[in-house]
Short mmCIF file of C-alpha atoms in Angstrom, two decimals:
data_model
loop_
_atom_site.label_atom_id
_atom_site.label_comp_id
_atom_site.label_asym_id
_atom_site.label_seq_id
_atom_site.Cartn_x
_atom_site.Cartn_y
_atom_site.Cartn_z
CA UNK A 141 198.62 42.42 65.80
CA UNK A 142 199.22 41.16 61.95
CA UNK A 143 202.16 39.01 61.21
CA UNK A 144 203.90 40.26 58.30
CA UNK A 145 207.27 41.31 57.72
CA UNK A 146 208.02 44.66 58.08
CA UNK A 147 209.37 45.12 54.68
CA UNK A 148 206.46 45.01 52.90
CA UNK A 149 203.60 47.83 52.70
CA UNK A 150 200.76 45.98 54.06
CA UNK A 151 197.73 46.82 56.08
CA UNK A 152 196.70 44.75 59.07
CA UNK A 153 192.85 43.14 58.10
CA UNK A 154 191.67 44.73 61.25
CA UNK A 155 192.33 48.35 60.32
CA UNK A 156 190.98 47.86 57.13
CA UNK A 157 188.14 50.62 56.00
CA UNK A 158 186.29 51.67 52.77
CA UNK A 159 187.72 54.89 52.82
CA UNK A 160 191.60 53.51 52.68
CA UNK A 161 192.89 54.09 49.36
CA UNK A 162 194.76 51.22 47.30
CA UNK A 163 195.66 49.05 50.22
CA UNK A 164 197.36 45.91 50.02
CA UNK A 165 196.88 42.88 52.63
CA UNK A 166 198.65 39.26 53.29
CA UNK A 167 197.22 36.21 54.95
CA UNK A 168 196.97 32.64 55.01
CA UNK A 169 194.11 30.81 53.12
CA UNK A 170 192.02 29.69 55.60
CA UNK A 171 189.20 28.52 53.38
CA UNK A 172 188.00 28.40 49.58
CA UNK A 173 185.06 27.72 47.38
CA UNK A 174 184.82 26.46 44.06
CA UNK A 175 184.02 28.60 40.81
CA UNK A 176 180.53 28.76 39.92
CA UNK A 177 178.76 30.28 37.13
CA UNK A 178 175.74 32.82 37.10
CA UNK A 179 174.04 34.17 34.04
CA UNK A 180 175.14 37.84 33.76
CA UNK A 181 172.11 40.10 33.60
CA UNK A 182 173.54 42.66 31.35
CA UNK A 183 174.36 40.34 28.46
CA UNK A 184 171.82 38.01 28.15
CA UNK A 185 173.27 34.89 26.83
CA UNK A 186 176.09 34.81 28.78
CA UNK A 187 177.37 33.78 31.81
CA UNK A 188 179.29 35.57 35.11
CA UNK A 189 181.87 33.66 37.02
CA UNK A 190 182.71 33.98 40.84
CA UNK A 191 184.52 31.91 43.91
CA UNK A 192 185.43 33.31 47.08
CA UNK A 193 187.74 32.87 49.70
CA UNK A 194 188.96 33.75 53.43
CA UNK A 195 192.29 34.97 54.50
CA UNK A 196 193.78 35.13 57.76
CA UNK A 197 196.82 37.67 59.60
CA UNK A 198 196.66 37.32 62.99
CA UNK A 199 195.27 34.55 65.75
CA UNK A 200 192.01 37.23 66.02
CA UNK A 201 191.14 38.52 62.26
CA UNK A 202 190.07 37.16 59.61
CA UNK A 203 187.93 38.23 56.01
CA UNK A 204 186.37 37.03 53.37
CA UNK A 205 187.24 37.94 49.60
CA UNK A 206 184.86 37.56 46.85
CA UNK A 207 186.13 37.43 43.18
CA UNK A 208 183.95 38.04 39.78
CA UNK A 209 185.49 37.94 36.37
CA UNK A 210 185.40 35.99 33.09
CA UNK A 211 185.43 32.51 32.85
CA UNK A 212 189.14 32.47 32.26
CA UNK A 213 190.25 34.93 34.69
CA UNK A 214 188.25 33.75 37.82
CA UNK A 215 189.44 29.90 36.86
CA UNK A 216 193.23 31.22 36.59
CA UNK A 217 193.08 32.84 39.69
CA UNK A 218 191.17 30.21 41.78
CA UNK A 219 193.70 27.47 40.33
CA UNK A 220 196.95 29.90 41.48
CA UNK A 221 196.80 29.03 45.02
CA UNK A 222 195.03 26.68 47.57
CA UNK A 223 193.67 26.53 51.25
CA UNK A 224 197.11 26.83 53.48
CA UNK A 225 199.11 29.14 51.19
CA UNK A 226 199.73 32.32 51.74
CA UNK A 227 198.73 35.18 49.48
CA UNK A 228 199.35 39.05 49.21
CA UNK A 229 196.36 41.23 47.36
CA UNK A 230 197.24 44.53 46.10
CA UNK A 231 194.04 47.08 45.85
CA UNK A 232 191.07 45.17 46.46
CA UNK A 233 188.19 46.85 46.77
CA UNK A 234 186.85 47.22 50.63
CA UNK A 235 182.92 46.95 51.07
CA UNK A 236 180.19 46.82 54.38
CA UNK A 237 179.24 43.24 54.71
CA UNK A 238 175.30 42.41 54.85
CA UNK A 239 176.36 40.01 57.93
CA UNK A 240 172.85 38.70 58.19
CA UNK A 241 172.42 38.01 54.36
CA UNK A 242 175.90 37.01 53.88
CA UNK A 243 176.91 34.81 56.52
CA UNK A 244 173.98 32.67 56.22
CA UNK A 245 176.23 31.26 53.33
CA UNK A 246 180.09 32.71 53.74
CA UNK A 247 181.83 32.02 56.45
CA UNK A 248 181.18 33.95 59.84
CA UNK A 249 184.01 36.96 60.73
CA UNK A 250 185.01 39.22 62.96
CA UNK A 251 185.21 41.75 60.18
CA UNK A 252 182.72 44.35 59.45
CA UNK A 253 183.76 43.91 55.83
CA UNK A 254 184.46 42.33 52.87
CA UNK A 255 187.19 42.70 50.10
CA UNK A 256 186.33 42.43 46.62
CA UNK A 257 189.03 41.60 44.02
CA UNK A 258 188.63 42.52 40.26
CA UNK A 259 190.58 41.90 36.83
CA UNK A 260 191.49 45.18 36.33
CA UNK A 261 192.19 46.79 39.56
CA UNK A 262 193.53 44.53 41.59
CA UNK A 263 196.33 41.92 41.83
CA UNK A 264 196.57 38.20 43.94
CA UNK A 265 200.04 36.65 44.57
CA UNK A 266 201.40 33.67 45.39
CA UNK A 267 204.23 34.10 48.44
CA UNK A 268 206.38 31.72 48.36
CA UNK A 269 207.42 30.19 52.04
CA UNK A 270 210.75 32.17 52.37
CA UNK A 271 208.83 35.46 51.48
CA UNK A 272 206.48 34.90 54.25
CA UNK A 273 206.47 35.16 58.48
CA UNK A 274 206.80 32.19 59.51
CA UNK A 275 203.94 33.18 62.40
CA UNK A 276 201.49 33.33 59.35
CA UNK A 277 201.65 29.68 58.72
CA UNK A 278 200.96 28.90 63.07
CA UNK A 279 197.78 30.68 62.27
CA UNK A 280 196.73 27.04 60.21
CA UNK A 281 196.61 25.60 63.34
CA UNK A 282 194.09 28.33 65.37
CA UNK A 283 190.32 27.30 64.74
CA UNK A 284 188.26 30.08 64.15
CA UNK A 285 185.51 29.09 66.85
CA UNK A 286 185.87 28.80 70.47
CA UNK A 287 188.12 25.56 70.64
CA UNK A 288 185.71 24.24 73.74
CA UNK A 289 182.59 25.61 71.17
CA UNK A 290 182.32 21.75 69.66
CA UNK A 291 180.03 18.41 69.68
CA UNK A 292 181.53 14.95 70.19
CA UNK A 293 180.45 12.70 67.75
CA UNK A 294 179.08 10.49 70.10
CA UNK A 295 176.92 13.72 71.55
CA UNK A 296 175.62 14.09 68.14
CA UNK A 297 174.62 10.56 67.62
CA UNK A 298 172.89 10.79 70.87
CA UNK A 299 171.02 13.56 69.97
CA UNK A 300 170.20 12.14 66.74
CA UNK A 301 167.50 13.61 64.27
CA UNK A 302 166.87 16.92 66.64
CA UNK A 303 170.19 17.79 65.03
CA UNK A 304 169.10 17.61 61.35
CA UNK A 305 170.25 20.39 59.54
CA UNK A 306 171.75 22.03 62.37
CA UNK A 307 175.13 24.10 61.61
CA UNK A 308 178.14 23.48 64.41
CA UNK A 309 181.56 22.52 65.40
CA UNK A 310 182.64 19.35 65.21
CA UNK A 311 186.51 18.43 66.72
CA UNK A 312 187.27 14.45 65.29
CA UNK A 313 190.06 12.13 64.50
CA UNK A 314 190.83 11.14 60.70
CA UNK A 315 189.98 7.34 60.32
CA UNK A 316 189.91 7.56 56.92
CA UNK A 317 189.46 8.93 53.53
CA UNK A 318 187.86 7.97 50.97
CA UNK A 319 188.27 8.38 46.94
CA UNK A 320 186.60 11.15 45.08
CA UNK A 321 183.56 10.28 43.21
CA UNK A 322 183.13 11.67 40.27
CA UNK A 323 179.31 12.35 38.54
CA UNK A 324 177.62 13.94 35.81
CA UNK A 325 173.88 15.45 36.35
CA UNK A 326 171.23 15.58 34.88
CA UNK A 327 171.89 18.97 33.34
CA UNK A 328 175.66 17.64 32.73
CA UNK A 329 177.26 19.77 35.37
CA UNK A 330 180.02 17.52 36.56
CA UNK A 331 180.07 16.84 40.50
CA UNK A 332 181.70 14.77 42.59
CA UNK A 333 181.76 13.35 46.42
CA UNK A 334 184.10 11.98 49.10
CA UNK A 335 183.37 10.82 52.25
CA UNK A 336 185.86 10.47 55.47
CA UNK A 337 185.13 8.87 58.28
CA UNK A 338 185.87 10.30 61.60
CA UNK A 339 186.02 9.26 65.18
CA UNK A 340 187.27 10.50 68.78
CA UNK A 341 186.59 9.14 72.35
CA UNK A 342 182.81 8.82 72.56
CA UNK A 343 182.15 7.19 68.52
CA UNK A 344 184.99 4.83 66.55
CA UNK A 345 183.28 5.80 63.30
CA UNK A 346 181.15 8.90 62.07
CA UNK A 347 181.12 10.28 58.42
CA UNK A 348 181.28 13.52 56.95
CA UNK A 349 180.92 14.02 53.36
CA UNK A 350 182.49 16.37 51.41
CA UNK A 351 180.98 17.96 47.84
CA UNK A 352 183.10 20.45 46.75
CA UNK A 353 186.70 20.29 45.02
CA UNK A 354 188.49 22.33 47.43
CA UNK A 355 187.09 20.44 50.15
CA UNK A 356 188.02 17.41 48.86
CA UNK A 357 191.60 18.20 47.53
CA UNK A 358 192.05 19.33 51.53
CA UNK A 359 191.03 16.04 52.45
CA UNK A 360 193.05 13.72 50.32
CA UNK A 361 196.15 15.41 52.15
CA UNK A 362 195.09 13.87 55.89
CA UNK A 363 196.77 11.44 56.90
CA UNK A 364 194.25 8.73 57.96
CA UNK A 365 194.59 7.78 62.16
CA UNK A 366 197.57 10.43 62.36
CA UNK A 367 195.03 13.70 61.29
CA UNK A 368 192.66 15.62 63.50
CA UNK A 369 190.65 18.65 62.78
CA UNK A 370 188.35 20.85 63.65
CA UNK A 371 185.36 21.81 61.67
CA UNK A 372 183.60 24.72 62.36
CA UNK A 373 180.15 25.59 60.69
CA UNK A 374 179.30 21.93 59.34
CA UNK A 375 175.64 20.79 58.16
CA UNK A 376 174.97 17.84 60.56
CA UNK A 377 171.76 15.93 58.62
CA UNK A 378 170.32 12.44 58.85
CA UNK A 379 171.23 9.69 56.28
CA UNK A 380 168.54 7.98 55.84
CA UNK A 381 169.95 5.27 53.54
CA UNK A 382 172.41 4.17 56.34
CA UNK A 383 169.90 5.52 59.21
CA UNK A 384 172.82 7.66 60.25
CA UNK A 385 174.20 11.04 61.31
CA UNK A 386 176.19 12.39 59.51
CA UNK A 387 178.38 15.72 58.86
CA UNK A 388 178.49 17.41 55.64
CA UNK A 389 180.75 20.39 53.98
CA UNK A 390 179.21 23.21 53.07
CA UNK A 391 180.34 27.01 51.83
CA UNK A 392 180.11 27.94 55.72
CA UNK A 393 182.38 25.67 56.89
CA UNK A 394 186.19 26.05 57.54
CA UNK A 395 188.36 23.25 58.25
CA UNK A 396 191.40 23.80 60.62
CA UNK A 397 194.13 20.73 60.13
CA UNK A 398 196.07 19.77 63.34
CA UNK A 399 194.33 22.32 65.64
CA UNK A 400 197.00 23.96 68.14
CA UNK A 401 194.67 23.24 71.24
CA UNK A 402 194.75 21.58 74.58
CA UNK A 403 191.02 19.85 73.65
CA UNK A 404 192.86 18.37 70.28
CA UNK A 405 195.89 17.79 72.49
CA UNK A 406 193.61 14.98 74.33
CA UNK A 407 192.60 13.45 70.67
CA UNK A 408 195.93 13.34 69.72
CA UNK A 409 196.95 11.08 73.03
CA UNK A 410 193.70 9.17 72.32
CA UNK A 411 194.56 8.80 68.72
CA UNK A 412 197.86 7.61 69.62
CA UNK A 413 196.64 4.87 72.69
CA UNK A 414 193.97 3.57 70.56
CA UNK A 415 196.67 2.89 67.35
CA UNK A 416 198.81 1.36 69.99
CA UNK A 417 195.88 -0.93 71.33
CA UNK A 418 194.67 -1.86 67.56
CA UNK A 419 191.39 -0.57 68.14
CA UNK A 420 191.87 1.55 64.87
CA UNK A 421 192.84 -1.90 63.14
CA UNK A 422 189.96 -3.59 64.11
CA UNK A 423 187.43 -1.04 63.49
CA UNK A 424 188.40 -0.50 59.95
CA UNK A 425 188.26 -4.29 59.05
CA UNK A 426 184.36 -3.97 60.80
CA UNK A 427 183.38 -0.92 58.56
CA UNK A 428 184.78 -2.74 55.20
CA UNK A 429 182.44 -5.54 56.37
CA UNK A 430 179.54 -3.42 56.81
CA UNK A 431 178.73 -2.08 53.76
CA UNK A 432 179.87 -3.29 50.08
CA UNK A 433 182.44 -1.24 48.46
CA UNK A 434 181.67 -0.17 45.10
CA UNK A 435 184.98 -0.50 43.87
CA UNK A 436 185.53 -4.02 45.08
CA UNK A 437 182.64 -5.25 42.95
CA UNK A 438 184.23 -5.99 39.88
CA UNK A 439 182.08 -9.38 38.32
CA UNK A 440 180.76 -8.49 35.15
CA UNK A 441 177.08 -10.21 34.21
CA UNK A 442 174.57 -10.33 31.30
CA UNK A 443 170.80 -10.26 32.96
CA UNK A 444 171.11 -13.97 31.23
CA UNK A 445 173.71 -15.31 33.30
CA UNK A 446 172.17 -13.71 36.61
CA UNK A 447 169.25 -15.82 36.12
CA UNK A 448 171.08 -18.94 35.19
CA UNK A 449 173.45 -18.18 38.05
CA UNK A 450 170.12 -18.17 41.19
CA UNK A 451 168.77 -21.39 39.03
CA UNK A 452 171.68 -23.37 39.80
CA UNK A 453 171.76 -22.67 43.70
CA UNK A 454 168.92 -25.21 44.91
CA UNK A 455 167.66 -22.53 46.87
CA UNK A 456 169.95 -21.44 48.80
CA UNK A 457 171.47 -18.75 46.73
CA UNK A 458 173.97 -16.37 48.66
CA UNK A 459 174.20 -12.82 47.98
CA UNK A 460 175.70 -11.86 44.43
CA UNK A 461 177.29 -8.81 44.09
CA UNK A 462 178.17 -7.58 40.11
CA UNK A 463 177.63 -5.21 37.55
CA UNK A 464 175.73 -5.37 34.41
CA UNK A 465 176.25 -2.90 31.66
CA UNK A 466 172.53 -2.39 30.35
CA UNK A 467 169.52 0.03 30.55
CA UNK A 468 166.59 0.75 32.53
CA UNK A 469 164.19 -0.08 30.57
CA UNK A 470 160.69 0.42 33.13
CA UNK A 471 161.27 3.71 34.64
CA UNK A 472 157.07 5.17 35.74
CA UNK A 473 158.47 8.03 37.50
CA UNK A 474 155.84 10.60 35.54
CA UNK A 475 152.88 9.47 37.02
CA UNK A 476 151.43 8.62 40.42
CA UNK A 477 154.01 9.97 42.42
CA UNK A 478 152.55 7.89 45.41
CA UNK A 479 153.54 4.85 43.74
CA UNK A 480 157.46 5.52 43.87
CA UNK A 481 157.70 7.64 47.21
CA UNK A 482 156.79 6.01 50.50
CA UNK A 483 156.57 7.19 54.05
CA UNK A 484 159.02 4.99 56.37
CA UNK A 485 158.95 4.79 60.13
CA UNK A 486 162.62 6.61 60.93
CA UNK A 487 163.10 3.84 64.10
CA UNK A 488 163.32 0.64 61.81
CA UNK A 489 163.09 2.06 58.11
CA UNK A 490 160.15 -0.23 57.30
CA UNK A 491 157.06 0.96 55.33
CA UNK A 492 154.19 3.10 57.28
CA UNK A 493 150.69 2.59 57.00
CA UNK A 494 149.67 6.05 55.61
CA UNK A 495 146.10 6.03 57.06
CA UNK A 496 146.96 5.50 60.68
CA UNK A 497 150.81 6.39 60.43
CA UNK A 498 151.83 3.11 62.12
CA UNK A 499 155.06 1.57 61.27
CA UNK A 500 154.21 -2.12 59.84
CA UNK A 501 157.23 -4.06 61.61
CA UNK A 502 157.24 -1.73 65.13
CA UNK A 503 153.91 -0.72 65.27
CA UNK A 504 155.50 2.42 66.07
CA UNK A 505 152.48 5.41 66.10
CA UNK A 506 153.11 9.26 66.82
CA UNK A 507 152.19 12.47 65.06
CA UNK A 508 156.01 14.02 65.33
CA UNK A 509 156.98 14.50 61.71
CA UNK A 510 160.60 13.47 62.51
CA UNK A 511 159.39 10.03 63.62
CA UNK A 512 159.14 9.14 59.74
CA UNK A 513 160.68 10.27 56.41
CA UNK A 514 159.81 9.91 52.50
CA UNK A 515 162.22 8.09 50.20
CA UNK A 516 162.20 6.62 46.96
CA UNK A 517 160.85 3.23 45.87
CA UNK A 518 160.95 2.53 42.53
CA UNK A 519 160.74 -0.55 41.01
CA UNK A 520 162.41 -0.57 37.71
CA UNK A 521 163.19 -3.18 34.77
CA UNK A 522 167.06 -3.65 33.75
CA UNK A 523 167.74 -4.81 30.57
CA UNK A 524 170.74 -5.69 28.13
CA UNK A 525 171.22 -7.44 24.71
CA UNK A 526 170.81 -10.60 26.78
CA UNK A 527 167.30 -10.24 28.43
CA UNK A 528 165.30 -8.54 31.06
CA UNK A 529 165.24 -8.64 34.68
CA UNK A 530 162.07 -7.37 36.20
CA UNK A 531 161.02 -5.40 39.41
CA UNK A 532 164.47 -4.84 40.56
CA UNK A 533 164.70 -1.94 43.44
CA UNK A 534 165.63 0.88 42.84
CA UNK A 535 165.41 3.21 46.51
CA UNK A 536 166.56 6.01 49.11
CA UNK A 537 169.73 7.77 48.53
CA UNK A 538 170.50 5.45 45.48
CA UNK A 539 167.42 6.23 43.53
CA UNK A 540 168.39 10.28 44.35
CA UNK A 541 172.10 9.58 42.77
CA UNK A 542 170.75 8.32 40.09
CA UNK A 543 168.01 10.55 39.33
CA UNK A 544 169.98 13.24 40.41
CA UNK A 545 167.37 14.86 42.56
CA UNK A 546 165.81 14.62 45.72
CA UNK A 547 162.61 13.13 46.97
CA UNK A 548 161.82 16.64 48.40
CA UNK A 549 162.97 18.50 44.78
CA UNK A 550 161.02 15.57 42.64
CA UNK A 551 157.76 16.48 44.56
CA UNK A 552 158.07 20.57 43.07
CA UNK A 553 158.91 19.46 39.38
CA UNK A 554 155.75 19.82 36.89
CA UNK A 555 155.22 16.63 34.64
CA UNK A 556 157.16 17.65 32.10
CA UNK A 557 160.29 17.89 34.15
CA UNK A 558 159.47 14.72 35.76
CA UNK A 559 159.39 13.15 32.37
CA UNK A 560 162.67 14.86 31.17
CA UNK A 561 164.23 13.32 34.41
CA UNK A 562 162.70 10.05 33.28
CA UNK A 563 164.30 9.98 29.60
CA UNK A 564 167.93 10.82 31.21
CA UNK A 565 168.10 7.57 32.21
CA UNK A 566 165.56 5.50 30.67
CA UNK A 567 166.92 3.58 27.49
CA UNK A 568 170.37 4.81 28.20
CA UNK A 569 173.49 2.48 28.03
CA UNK A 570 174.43 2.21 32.97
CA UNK A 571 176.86 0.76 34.39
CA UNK A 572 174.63 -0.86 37.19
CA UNK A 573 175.59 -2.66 40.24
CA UNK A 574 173.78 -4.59 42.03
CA UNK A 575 172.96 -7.30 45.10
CA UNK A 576 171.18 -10.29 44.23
CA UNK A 577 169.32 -12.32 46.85
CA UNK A 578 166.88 -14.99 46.88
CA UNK A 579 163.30 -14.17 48.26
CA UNK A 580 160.54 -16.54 47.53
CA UNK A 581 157.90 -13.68 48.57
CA UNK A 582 159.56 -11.33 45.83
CA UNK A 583 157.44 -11.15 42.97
CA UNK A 584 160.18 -12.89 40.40
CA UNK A 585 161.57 -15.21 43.49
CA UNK A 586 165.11 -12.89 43.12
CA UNK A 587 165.39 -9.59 44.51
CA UNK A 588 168.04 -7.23 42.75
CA UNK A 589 168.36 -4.45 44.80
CA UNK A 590 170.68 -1.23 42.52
CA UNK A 591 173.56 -0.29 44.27
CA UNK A 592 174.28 2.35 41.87
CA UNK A 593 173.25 3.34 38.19
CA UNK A 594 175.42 5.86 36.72
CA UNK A 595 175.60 6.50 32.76
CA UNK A 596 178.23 4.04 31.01
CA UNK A 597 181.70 5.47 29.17
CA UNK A 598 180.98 3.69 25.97
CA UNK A 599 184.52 2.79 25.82
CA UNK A 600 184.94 0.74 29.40
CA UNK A 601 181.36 -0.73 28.65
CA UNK A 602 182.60 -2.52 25.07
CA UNK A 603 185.67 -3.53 26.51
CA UNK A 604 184.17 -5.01 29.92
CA UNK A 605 182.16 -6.57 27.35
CA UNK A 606 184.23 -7.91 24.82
CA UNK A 607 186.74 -9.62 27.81
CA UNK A 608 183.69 -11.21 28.70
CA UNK A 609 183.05 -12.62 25.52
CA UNK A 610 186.56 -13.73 25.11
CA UNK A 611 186.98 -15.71 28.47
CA UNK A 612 183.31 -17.56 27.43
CA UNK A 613 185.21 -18.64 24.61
CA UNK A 614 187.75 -20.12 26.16
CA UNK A 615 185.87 -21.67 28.59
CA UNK A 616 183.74 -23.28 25.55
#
């Protein structure tokens, strides 16, 4: 049965048909995707704009809604409301789903069908939470999978890469959340990324990644070691920057917040025993140990005073971490691709031997594909007003961000495209950090590995600068 109230002139999403004239339906957002643009086919030149999203009205139903409009319209009515409000549509148009074309990207329903919502037939409003059952908003808290239909983390990370790309449930703890990233690519569409990290009895820390707006606007509102959730339909890959699993967001996936289950019951009294303990405390303090945060890497150097800084260590030079507003100034991506991409063992990460496939450090050998992957290694020259730095590394998941395409994508570009990737960043004014370490066997005796290379704002570049030159100065 729908909630509703009785007042209102709705139909129930499970007696919906496309012979019903002009009906209207409620329900809770359950999920949402973000507007995208397609170019319309019948005027050239221009583009079509289209999000969708799924709405809920009782513990058993649930359908998706797509939306297609103008620019403005579609962008109005995706910014009007948000996952967990609740929204009445008045004449949407009801269509047969292609379930087996569909659902490979939409979320999976029970529903044989589809609605579709135009500009000029059909209407989406807002209810506000006095106009609304309050039995709608308890259907938040019902995942829309089997609640027992789930991995533990630590059952993924067991199974490891015979999971990659795999779509399935995940039920986790909130550890914590990080900030939204924010990205331009190469052909300027904006992006941005967030990553949370999750955790329940059988792994303390396990990361799922989040791409999309709506995504991450639901995730800035968990409350880190107080939130648990369960994810159904989530892209489970292998990082192998981090040599990790990890969980990504994709259009599949919907996200239930505080799951009203006996199975997130447990988590919760887990949650709660392990806060108690400090466990939670301690493993946060090991992750910010583990890997350098961006954001805490605030020195600002000139390739100059890098090289002055190593000379005046005696050889025993500890890691540097900074930033260096220059260029790449080498970038031979257009060439021998074999000279940037290289095949490492998956076990250790270290290089393998491409005639005999054995892993140099290991001496790992088999013929399954999985035991190795390709990644970027690129050695590039960074430069600034002050000097050059030479053969500094540029690899994996870094070198991707900053090309902004993948090893597997960069192998199907023709030349040309490989060189228009090139010039996006060649020559162009980065904010680049970087780890410095000493390393005799390196061929300049300093290896700086890129931690990032994103396109400078002119503005934060000249002041970062200009600071700089101030406090030199003084110190003169």
């Amino acid at each position: 049965m729908a909630y509703f109230s009785s007042t209102q002139d709705f139909v129930a999403l499970s007696d919906l048909h496309p012979n019903l004239a002009r009906p209207n339906v409620i329900g809770v957002v359950i999920g949402k995707t973000d507007v995208r643009g397609f170019p319309d086919r019948k005027n050239i030149g221009s583009e079509r704009y289209t999000f969708s999203f799924t709405i809920r009205d009782s513990p058993t139903y649930f359908i998706n809604v797509n939306s297609w409009g103008r620019e403005e319209y579609i962008r109005s009515l995706s910014e009007s409301f948000r996952v967990g409000d609740c929204v009445a549509i008045e004449n949407p148009l009801v269509q047969t789903k292609e379930a087996e074309r569909e659902e490979k990207f939409n979320p999976v329903t029970p529903s044989c069908y589809k609605l579709l919502i135009s500009e000029n037939h059909s209407m989406v409003k807002t209810c506000s939470a006095y106009e609304m059952d309050t039995k709608l908003l308890s259907l938040l808290h019902l995942p829309v999978k089997d609640p027992q239909d789930y991995y533990s983390l630590g059952d993924i990370v067991a199974n490891g890469q015979s999971l990659n790309g795999r779509i399935l449930n995940v039920l986790a703890a909130v550890m914590s959340v990080g900030e939204p990233k924010y990205f331009v690519t190469p052909d300027k569409r904006k992006g941005q990324r967030c990553e949370v990290k999750l955790f329940d009895e059988t792994e303390m820390s396990f990361p799922i990644v989040c791409w999309d707006n709506e995504s991450i606007q639901l995730a800035q509102s968990w409350i880190p070691q107080e939130t648990v959730i369960f994810a159904s339909d989530v892209r489970i890959n292998f990082d192998k920057f981090r040599n990790c699993m990890t969980a990504t967001v994709i259009s599949k996936t919907i996200i239930t917040t505080n799951p009203d289950t006996a199975e997130a019951s447990m988590l919760f009294s887990f949650l709660k025993e392990s806060a108690q303990s400090g466990a939670l405390h301690n493993k946060m303090e090991e992750q910010s140990k583990e890997f350098p945060n961006l954001e805490s890497i605030v020195d600002v150097y000139t390739v100059e005073e890098l090289k002055a800084k190593a000379l005046q260590n005696d050889g025993k030079l500890a890691p540097i971490y900074g930033i260096i507003y220059g260029c790449i100034s080498t970038l031979d991506i257009d060439n021998d691709a074999s000279k940037i991409i290289r095949k490492r063992c998956s076990a250790c990460r270290c290089a393998v031997n491409e005639a005999t496939n054995t892993c140099a450090f290991c001496g790992g050998l088999s013929a399954d594909p999985k035991a190795t992957f390709t990644s970027f290694d690129i050695l590039v020259d960074v430069s600034d007003h002050s000097g050059t730095h030479s053969s500094c590394y540029l690899s994996d998941c870094v070198a991707e961000e900053a090309l902004g395409c993948t090893v597997h994508d960069f192998l199907t570009l023709t030349e040309d495209k490989k060189t228009a990737l090139k010039w996006h960043l060649l020559l162009e004014r980065s904010k680049i950090y970087f780890k410095l370490i000493l390393s005799p066997g390196w061929r300049t005796g300093l290896k700086v590995n890129v931690l990032s290379c994103k396109l400078a704002d002119p503005a934060e570049a000249s002041q970062s600068l200009l600071q700089k030159g101030k406090r030199l100065h003084y110190m003169a």
